[in-house]
Coordinates of C-alpha atoms in Angstrom, one line a residue:
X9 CA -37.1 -45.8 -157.4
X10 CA -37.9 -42.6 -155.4
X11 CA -35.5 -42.7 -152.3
X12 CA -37.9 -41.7 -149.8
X13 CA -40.1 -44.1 -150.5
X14 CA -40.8 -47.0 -147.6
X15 CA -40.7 -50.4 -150.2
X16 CA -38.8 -51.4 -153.1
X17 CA -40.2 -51.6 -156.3
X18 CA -40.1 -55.5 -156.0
X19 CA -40.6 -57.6 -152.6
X20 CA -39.2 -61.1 -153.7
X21 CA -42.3 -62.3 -154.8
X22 CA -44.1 -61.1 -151.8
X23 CA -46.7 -58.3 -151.3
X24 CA -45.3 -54.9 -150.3
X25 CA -45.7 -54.0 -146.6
X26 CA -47.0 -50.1 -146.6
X27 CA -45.8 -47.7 -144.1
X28 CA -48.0 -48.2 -141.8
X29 CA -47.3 -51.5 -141.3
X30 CA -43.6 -51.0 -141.3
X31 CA -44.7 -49.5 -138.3
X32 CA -46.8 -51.5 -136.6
X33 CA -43.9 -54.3 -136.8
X34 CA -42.1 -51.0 -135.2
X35 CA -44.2 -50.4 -132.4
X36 CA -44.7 -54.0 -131.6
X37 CA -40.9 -54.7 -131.6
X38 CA -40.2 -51.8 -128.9
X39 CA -43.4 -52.5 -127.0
X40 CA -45.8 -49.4 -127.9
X41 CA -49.4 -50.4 -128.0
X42 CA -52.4 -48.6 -128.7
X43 CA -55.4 -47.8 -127.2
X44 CA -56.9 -51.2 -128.1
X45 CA -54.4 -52.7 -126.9
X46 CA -54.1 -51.1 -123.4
X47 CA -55.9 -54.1 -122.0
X48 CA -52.6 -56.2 -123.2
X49 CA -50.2 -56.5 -120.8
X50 CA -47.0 -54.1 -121.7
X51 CA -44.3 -56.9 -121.7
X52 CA -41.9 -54.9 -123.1
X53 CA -42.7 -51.2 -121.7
X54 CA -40.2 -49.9 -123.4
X55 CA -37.5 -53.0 -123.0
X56 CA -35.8 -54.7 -125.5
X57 CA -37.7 -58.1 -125.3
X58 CA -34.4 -60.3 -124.8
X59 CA -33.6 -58.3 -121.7
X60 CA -37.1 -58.2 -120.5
X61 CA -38.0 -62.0 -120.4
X62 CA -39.0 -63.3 -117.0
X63 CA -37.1 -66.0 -115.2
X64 CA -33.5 -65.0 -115.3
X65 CA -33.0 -64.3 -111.4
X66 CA -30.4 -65.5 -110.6
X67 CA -29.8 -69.1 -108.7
X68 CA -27.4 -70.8 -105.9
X69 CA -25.8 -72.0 -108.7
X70 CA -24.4 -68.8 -110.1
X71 CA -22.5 -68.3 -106.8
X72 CA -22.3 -65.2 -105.0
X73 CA -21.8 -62.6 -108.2
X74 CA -19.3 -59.7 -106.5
X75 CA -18.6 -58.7 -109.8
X76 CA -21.7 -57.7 -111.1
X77 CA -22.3 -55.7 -108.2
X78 CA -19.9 -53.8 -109.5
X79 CA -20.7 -53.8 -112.5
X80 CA -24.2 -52.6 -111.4
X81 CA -22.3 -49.8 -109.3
X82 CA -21.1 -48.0 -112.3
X83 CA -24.3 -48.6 -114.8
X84 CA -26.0 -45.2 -116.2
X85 CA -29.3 -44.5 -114.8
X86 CA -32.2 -43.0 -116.2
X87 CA -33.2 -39.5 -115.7
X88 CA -30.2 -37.9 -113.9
X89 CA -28.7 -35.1 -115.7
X90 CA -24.6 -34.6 -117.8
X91 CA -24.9 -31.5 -115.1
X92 CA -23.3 -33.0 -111.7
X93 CA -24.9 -31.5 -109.0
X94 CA -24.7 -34.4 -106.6
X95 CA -21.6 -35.5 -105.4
X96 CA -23.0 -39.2 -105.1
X97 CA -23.2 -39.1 -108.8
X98 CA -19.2 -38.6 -108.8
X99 CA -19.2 -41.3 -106.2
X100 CA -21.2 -43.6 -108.2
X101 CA -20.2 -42.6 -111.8
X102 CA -23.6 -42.9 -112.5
X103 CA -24.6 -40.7 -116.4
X104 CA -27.8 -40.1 -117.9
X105 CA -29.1 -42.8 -120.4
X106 CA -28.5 -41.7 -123.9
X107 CA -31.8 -41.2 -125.3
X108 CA -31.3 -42.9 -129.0
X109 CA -33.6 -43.7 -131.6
X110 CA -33.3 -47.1 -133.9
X111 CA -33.1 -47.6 -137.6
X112 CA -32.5 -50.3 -140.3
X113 CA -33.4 -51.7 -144.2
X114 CA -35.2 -54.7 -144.4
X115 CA -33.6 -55.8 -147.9
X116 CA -34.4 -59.7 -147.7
X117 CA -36.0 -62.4 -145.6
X118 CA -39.3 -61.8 -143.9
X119 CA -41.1 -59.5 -141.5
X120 CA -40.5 -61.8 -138.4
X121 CA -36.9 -62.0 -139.1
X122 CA -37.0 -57.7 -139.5
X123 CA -38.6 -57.8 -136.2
X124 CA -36.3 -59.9 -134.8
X125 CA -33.2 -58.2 -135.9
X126 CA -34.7 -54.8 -135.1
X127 CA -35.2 -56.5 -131.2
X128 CA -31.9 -58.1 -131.2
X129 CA -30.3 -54.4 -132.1
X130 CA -32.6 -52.2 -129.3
X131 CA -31.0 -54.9 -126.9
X132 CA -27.6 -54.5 -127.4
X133 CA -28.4 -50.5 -127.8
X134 CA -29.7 -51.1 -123.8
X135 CA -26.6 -52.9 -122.5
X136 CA -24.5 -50.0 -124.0
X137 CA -26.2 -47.7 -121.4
X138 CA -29.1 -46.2 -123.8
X139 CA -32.9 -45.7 -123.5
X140 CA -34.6 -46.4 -126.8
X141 CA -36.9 -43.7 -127.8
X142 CA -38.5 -44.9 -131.5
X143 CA -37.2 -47.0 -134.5
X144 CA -37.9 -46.9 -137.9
X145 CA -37.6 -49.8 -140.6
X146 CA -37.2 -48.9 -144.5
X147 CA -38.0 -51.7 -147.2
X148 CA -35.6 -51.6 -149.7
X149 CA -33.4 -53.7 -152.0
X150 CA -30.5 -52.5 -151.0
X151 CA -28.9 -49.6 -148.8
X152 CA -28.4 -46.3 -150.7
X153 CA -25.4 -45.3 -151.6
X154 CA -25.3 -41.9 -150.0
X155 CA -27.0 -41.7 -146.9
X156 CA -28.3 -45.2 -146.1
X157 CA -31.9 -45.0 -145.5
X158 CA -32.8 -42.5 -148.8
X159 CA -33.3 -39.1 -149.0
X160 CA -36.7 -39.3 -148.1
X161 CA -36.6 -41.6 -144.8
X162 CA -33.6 -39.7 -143.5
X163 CA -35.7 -36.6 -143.2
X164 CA -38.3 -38.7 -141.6
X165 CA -35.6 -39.8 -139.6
X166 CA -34.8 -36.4 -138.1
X167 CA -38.1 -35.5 -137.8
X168 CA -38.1 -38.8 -135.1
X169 CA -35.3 -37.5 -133.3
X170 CA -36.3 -34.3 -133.1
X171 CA -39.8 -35.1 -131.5
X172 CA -38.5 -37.2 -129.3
X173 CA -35.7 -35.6 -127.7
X174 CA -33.2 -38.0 -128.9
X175 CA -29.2 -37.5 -129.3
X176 CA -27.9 -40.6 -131.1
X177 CA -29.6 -42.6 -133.8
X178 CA -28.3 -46.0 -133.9
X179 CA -28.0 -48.0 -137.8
X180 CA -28.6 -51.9 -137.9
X181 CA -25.9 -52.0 -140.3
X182 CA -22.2 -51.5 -140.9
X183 CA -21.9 -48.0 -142.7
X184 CA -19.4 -46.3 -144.8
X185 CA -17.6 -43.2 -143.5
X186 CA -18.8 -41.7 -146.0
X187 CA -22.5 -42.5 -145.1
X188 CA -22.1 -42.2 -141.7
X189 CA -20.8 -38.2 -142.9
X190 CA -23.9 -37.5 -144.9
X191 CA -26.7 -39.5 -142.3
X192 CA -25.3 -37.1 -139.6
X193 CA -25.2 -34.0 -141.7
X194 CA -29.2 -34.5 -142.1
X195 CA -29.9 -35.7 -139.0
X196 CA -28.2 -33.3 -136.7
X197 CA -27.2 -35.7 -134.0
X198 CA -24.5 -38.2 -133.3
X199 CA -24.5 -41.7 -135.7
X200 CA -23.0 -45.0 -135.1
X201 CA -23.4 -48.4 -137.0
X202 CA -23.7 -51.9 -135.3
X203 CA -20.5 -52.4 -135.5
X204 CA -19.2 -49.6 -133.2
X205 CA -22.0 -49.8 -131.0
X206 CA -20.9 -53.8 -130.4
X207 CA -17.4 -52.8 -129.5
X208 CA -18.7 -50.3 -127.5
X209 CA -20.4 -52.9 -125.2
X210 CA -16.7 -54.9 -125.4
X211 CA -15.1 -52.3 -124.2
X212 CA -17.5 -52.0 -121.3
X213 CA -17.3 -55.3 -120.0
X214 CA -13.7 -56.4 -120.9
X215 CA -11.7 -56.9 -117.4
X216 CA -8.3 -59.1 -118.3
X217 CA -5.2 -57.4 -119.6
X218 CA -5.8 -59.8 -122.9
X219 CA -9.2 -58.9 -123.4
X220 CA -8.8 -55.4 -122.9
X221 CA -5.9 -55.3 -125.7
X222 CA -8.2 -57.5 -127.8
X223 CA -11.3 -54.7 -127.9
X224 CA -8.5 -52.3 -128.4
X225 CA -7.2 -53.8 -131.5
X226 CA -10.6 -53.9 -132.9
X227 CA -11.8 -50.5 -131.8
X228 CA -8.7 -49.0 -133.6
X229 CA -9.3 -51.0 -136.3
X230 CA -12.8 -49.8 -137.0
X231 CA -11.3 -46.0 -136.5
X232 CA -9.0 -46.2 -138.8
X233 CA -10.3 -45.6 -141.4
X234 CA -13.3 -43.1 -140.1
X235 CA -11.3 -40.7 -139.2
X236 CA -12.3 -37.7 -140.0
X237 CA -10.9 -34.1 -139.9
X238 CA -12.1 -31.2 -138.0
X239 CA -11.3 -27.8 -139.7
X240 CA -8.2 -26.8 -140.1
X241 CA -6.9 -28.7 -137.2
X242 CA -6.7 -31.9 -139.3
X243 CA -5.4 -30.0 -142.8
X244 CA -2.8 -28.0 -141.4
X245 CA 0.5 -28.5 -142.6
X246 CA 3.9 -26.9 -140.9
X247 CA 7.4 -28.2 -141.9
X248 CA 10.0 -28.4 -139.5
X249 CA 10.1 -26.0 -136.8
X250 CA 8.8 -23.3 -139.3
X251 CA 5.6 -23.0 -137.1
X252 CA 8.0 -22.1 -134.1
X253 CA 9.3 -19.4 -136.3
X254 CA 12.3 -20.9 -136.8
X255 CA 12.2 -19.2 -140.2
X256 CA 15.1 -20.1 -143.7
X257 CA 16.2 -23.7 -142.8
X258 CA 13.4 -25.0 -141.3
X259 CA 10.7 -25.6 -143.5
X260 CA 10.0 -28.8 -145.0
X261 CA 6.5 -30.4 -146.8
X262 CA 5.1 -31.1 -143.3
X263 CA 2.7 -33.7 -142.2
X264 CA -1.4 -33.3 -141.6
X265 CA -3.0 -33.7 -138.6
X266 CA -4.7 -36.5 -139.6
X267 CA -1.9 -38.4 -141.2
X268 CA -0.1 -37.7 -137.4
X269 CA -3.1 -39.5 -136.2
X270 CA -3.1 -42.2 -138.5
X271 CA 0.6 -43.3 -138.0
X272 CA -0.1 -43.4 -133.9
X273 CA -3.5 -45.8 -134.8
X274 CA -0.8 -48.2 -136.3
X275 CA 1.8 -48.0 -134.2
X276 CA -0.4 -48.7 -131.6
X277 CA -2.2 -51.3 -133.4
X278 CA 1.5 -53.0 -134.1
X279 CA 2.4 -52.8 -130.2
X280 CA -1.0 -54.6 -129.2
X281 CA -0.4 -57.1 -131.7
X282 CA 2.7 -57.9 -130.5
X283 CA 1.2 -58.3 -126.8
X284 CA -1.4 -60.3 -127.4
X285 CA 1.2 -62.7 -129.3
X286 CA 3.0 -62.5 -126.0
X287 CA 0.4 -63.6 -124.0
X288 CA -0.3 -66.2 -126.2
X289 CA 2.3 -69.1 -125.3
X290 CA 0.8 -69.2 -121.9
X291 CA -2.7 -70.5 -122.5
X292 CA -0.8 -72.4 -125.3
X293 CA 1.5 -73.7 -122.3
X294 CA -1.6 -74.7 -120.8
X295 CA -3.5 -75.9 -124.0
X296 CA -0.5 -78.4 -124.4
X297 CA -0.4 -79.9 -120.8
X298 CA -3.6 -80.7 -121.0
X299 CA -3.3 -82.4 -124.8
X300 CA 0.1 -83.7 -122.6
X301 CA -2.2 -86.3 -120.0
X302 CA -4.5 -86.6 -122.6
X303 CA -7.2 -84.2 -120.7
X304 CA -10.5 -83.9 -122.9
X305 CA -11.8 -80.5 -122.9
X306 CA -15.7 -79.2 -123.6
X307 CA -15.7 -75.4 -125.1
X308 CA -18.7 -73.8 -124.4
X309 CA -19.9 -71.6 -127.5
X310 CA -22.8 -70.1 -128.8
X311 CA -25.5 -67.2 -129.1
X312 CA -24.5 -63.8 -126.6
X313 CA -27.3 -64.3 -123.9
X314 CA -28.1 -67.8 -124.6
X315 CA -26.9 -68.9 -121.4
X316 CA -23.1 -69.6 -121.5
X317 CA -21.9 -68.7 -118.2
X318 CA -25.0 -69.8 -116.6
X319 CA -24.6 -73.3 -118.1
X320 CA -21.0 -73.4 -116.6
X321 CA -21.9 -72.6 -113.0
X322 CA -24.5 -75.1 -113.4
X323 CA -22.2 -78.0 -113.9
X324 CA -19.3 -76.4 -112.2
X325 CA -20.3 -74.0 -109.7
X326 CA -17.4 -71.8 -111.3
X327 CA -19.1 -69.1 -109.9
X328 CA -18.3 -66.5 -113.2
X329 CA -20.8 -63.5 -113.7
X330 CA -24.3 -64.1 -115.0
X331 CA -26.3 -61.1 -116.2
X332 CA -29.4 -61.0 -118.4
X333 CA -27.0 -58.7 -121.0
X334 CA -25.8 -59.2 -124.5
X335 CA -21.7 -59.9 -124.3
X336 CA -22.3 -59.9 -120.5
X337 CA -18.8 -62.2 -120.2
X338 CA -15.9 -61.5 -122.6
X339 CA -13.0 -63.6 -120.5
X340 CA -12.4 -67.1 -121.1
X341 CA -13.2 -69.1 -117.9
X342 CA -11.5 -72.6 -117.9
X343 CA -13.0 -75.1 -115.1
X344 CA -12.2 -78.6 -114.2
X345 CA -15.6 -80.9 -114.2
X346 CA -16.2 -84.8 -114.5
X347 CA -18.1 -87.6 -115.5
X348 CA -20.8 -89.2 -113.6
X349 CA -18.8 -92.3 -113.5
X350 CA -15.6 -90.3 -112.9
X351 CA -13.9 -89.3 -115.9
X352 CA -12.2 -85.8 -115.7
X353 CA -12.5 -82.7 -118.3
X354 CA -12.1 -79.1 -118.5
X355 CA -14.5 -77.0 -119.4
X356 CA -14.2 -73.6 -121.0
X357 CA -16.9 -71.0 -121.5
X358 CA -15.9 -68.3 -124.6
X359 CA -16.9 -64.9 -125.6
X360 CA -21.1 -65.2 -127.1
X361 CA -21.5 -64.8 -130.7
X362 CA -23.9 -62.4 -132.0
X363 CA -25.1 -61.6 -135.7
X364 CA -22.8 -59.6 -138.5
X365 CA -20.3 -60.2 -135.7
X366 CA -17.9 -57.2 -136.4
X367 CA -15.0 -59.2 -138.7
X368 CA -12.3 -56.9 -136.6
X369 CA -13.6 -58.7 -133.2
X370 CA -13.0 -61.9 -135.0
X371 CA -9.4 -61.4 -136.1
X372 CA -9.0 -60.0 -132.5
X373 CA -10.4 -62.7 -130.7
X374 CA -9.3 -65.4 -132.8
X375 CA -6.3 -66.4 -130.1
X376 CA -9.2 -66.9 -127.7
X377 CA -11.3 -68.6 -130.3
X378 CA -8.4 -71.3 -130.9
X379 CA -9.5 -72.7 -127.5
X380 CA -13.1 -73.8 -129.2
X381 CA -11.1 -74.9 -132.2
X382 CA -9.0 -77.3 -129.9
X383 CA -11.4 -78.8 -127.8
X384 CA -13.1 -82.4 -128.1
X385 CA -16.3 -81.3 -128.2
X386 CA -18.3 -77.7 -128.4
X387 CA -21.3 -77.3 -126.2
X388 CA -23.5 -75.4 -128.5
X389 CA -25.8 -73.2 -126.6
X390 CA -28.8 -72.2 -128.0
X391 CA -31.5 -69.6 -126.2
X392 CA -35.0 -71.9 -127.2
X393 CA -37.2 -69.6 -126.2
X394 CA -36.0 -67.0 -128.5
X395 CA -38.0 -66.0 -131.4
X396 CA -35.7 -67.2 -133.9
X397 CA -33.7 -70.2 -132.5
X398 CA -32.3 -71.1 -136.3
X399 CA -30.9 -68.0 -137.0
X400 CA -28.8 -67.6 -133.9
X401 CA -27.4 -71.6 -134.8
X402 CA -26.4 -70.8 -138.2
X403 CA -25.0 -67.0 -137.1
X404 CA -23.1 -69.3 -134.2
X405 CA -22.0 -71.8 -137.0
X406 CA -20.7 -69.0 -139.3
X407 CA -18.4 -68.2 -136.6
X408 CA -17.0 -71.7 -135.8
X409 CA -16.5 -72.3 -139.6
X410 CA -14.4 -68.7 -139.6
X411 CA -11.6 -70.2 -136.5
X412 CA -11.8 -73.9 -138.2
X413 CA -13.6 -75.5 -135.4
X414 CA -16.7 -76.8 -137.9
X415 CA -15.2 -80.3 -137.6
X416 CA -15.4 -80.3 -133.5
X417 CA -18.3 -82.9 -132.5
X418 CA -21.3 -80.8 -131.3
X419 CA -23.9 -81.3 -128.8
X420 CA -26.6 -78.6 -129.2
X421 CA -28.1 -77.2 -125.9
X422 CA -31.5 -76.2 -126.2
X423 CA -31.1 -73.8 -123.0
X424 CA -34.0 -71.9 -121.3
X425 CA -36.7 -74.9 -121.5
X426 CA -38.8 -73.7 -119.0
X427 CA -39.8 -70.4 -120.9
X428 CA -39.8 -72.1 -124.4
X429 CA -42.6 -73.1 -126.6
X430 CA -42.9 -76.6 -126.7
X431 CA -43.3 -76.6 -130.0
X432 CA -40.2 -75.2 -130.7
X433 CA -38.5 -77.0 -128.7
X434 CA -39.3 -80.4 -130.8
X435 CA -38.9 -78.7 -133.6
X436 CA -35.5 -78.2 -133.0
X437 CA -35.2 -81.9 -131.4
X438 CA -36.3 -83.2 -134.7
X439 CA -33.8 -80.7 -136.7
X440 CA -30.9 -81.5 -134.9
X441 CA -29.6 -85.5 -133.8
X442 CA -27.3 -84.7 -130.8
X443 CA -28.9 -82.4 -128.5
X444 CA -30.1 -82.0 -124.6
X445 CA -32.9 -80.2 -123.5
X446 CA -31.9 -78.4 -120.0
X447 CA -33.0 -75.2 -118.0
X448 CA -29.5 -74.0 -116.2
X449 CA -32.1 -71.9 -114.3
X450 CA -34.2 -74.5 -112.9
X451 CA -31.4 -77.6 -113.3
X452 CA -33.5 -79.5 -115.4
X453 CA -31.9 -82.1 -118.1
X454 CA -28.8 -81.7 -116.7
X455 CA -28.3 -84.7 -115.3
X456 CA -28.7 -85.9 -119.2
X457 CA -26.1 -83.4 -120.5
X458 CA -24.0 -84.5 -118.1
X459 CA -24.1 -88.1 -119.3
X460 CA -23.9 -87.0 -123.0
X461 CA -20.7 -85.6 -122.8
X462 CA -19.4 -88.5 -121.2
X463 CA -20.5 -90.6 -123.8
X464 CA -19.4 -88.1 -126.5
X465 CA -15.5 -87.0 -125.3
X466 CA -12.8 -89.2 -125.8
X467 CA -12.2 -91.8 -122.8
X468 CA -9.8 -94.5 -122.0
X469 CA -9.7 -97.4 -124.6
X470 CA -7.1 -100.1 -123.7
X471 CA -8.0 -102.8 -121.7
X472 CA -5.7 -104.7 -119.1
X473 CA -5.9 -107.2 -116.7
X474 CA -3.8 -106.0 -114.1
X475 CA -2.7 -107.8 -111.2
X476 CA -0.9 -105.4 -108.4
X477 CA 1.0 -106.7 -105.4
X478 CA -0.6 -105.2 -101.8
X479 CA 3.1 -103.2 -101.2
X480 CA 2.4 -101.3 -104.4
X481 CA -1.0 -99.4 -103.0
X482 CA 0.1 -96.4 -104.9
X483 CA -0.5 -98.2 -107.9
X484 CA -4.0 -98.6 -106.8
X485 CA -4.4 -95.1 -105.8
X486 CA -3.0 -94.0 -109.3
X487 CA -5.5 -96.3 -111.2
X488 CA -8.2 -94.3 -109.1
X489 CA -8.0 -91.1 -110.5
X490 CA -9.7 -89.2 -113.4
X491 CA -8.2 -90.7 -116.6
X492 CA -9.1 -94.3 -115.8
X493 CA -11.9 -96.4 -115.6
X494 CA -12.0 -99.3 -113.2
X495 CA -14.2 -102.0 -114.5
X496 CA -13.8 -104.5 -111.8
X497 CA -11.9 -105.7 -108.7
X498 CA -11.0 -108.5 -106.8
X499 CA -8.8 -108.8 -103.9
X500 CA -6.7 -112.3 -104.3
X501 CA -3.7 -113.9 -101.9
X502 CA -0.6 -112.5 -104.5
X503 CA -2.7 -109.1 -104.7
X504 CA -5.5 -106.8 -106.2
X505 CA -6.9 -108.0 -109.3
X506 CA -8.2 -105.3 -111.9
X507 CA -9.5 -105.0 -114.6
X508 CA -9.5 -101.2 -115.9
X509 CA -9.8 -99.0 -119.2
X510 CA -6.2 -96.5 -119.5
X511 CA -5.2 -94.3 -122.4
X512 CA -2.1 -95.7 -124.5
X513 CA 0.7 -93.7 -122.7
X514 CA -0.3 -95.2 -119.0
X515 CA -0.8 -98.9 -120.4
X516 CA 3.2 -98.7 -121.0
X517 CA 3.7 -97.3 -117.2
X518 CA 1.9 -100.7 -116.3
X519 CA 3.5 -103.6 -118.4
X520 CA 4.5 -104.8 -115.5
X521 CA 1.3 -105.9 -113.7
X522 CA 0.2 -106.7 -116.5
X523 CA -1.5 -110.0 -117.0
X524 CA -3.2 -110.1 -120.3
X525 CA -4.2 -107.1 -122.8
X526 CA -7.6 -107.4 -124.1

């Protein structure tokens, strides 16, 4: 098969898309139209489509959002030059957008799901700080083995960048150091995979001491094994203190540059891995007073951008940063909420999910991850009105099946309702048993989430008939508070009568009031 041709010699028992529709899908995916279709309105206009949707201002809900005024503070703008002339750009730490241009293989499944991963990649390449310029999509059965794209679309490649000014060129796709070597030699400009470009936007938005180490780990782990030598800076070898002159004596087989670097990488790798399993038995401190009183917890999971955070101020007013950005929120937030008819629970919004989620952020994360894996039930979020709704479940799903938490019941959130197509939306009704439709923008089905996960999270399930003397009001009081559920009362000459719901370790605290266990 010629390498710089745009399909494979087979499509799966489909017909083979030409070039030109390659990039059509192209143009439509980053919002170019032609002159036929001036009259269309640009939705896009040169935005990634999940970060261009209407309807995500933000609400009284989401609190009064300090922190991404900050964030906003130090985002890259477009069209101010690497030459600081201004001093408010010092003040502001404000950069010029890197101007990058987009490229993947479509190698199985269809068009749509091309399209959509094509979107889902020029959105995350806009959180990064990045104006997307052009993409290209090759159709092939599988990624060469030297440069990625083929021979052929690589030149094609450079040909993009060069027209358009572009000095980055971002691959949908983990690549080899190796082809990450030869893609640059031909192109001319910086490369980086998906997988760099996602801890990228980690380390961006990473604020606690433990999430900061996390994206650390992983970033080092990904360089690792890139690195790359320079000249002779990286070959050199001097033994000893013969490069001092030191001269007979001193000489010894000497170490590289690069071997220098790599011994730091793990050493620091080993130091972060021993903080991060120091800071470990205190949320597992926490973890276990909860399990302690028998508090149910809720873990929020699901899709990056699907509505996480948004969700939680909606039924907590936590008040945590909302943001129409991939991986906006990387910071567990743990929140107190309760029952319409009283029951307490915590609940705890995670780090979003995303496609090929880089394994190293996995393995990093995985101490935050343990809190989905240990909760009663998982509030799976899932963005409706996005183009592909199953694929972010299953990509979600991959993930919880990696930290063991496939077994956790699972109410499915079908977020965003007010922009989705109805027909999706009972599409995905049908598909999946347990579910709540809700718009965390608007407040609508909330109420009925609510209500699901009190009927879904463990609750109190021994009965008594209690019968407590006037002088023993604190008993009362007690019986009162989150983790019971008062079923009746009477007030009666020896006392208040009651009958009540308590988990297993209180009904022993109460044996003596106690006038018949049903």
């Amino acid at each position: 098969m010629p390498q710089n041709e745009t399909t494979g010699s087979a499509d799966q028992g489909g017909s083979r898309p030409t070039d030109a529709q390659l990039r059509a899908s192209v143009d439509r995916v980053l919002g170019r139209f032609s002159a036929e279709e001036e009259h269309e309105e640009a939705i896009l206009d040169r935005k990634a489509p999940e970060l261009a949707r209407e309807g995500r201002e933000l609400t009284a809900a989401d609190g009064d959002q300090q922190e991404l005024e900050e964030r906003r503070a130090l985002r890259r703008v477009q069209g101010l030059s690497t030459e600081l002339e201004d001093v408010t750009e010092v003040e502001y730490r404000q950069l010029r957008l890197e101007k990058v241009v987009l490229a993947g293989i479509w190698s199985e499944g269809t068009q749509a799901e091309a399209e959509n991963s094509l979107r889902e990649l020029a959105a995350l390449a806009e959180t990064a700080g990045s104006e997307v310029r052009d993409g290209l999509v090759q159709r092939r059965l599988k990624p060469d083995p030297g440069t990625f794209l083929g021979s052929g679309k690589a030149q094609e490649l450079r040909e993009i960048v060069q027209s358009t000014g572009s000095d980055t060129v971002i691959i949908d796709s983990e690549l080899a150091p190796s082809q990450r070597r030869a893609l640059e030699d031909i192109v001319k400009v910086k490369v980086i995979d998906r997988t760099s470009l996602i801890l990228d936007i980690f380390a961006q938005h990473a604020k606690s001491r433990e999430g900061k180490a996390q994206v650390e780990l992983a970033q080092l782990e990904y360089l690792l094994p890139r690195l790359r030598g320079w000249g002779d800076s990286m070959s050199r070898q001097a033994g000893g203190r013969a490069a001092g002159g030191e001269g007979i004596g001193s000489r010894g087989p000497g170490e590289t540059k690069i071997e220098l670097d790599r011994r730091r990488i793990r050493s620091r790798m080993a130091k972060l891995r021993r903080e991060i399993a120091a800071m470990k038995p205190a949320r597992e401190t926490k973890r276990q007073n909860r399990r302690r009183n028998h508090v149910p917890s809720v873990a929020i999971a699901g899709y990056t951008n699907a509505g996480k955070s948004s969700l939680l101020n909606r039924l907590t007013d936590a008040g945590v940063l909302v943001e129409n950005a991939l991986f906006a929120t990387l910071d567990p937030t743990v929140r107190k909420a309760v029952t319409p008819d009283g029951i307490g629970y915590t609940l705890s919004d995670t780090v979003g999910f995303v496609r090929s989620l880089p394994t190293q952020l996995v393995e990093a994360f995985r101490s935050t991850l343990e809190e989905v894996a240990d909760s009663d039930v998982i509030l799976h979020v899932v963005d409706v009105s996005h183009p592909e709704p199953e694929g972010q479940i299953r990509a979600v799903r991959d993930v919880l099946a990696d930290v063991d938490a496939h077994d956790v019941p699972e109410i499915i959130v079908l977020n965003k309702a007010d922009a989705a197509d109805p027909y999706v939306v009972e599409r995905l009704r049908q598909r999946e048993p347990r579910h709540a439709v809700v718009s965390a923008r608007t407040g609508e089905g909330i109420e009925e989430l609510k209500q699901l996960i009190s009927d879904t999270i463990p609750r109190p399930d021994v009965r008594l008939e209690l019968l407590v003397p006037y002088s023993h009001g604190e008993v009362v009081s007690r019986l009162h508070s989150w983790d019971t559920e008062i079923l009746s009362t009477e007030f009666e000459e020896g006392g208040t009568r009651m009958s009540v719901l308590v988990r297993q370790d209180m009904a022993a605290e109460l044996h003596e009031y106690t006038i018949s266990n049903a």
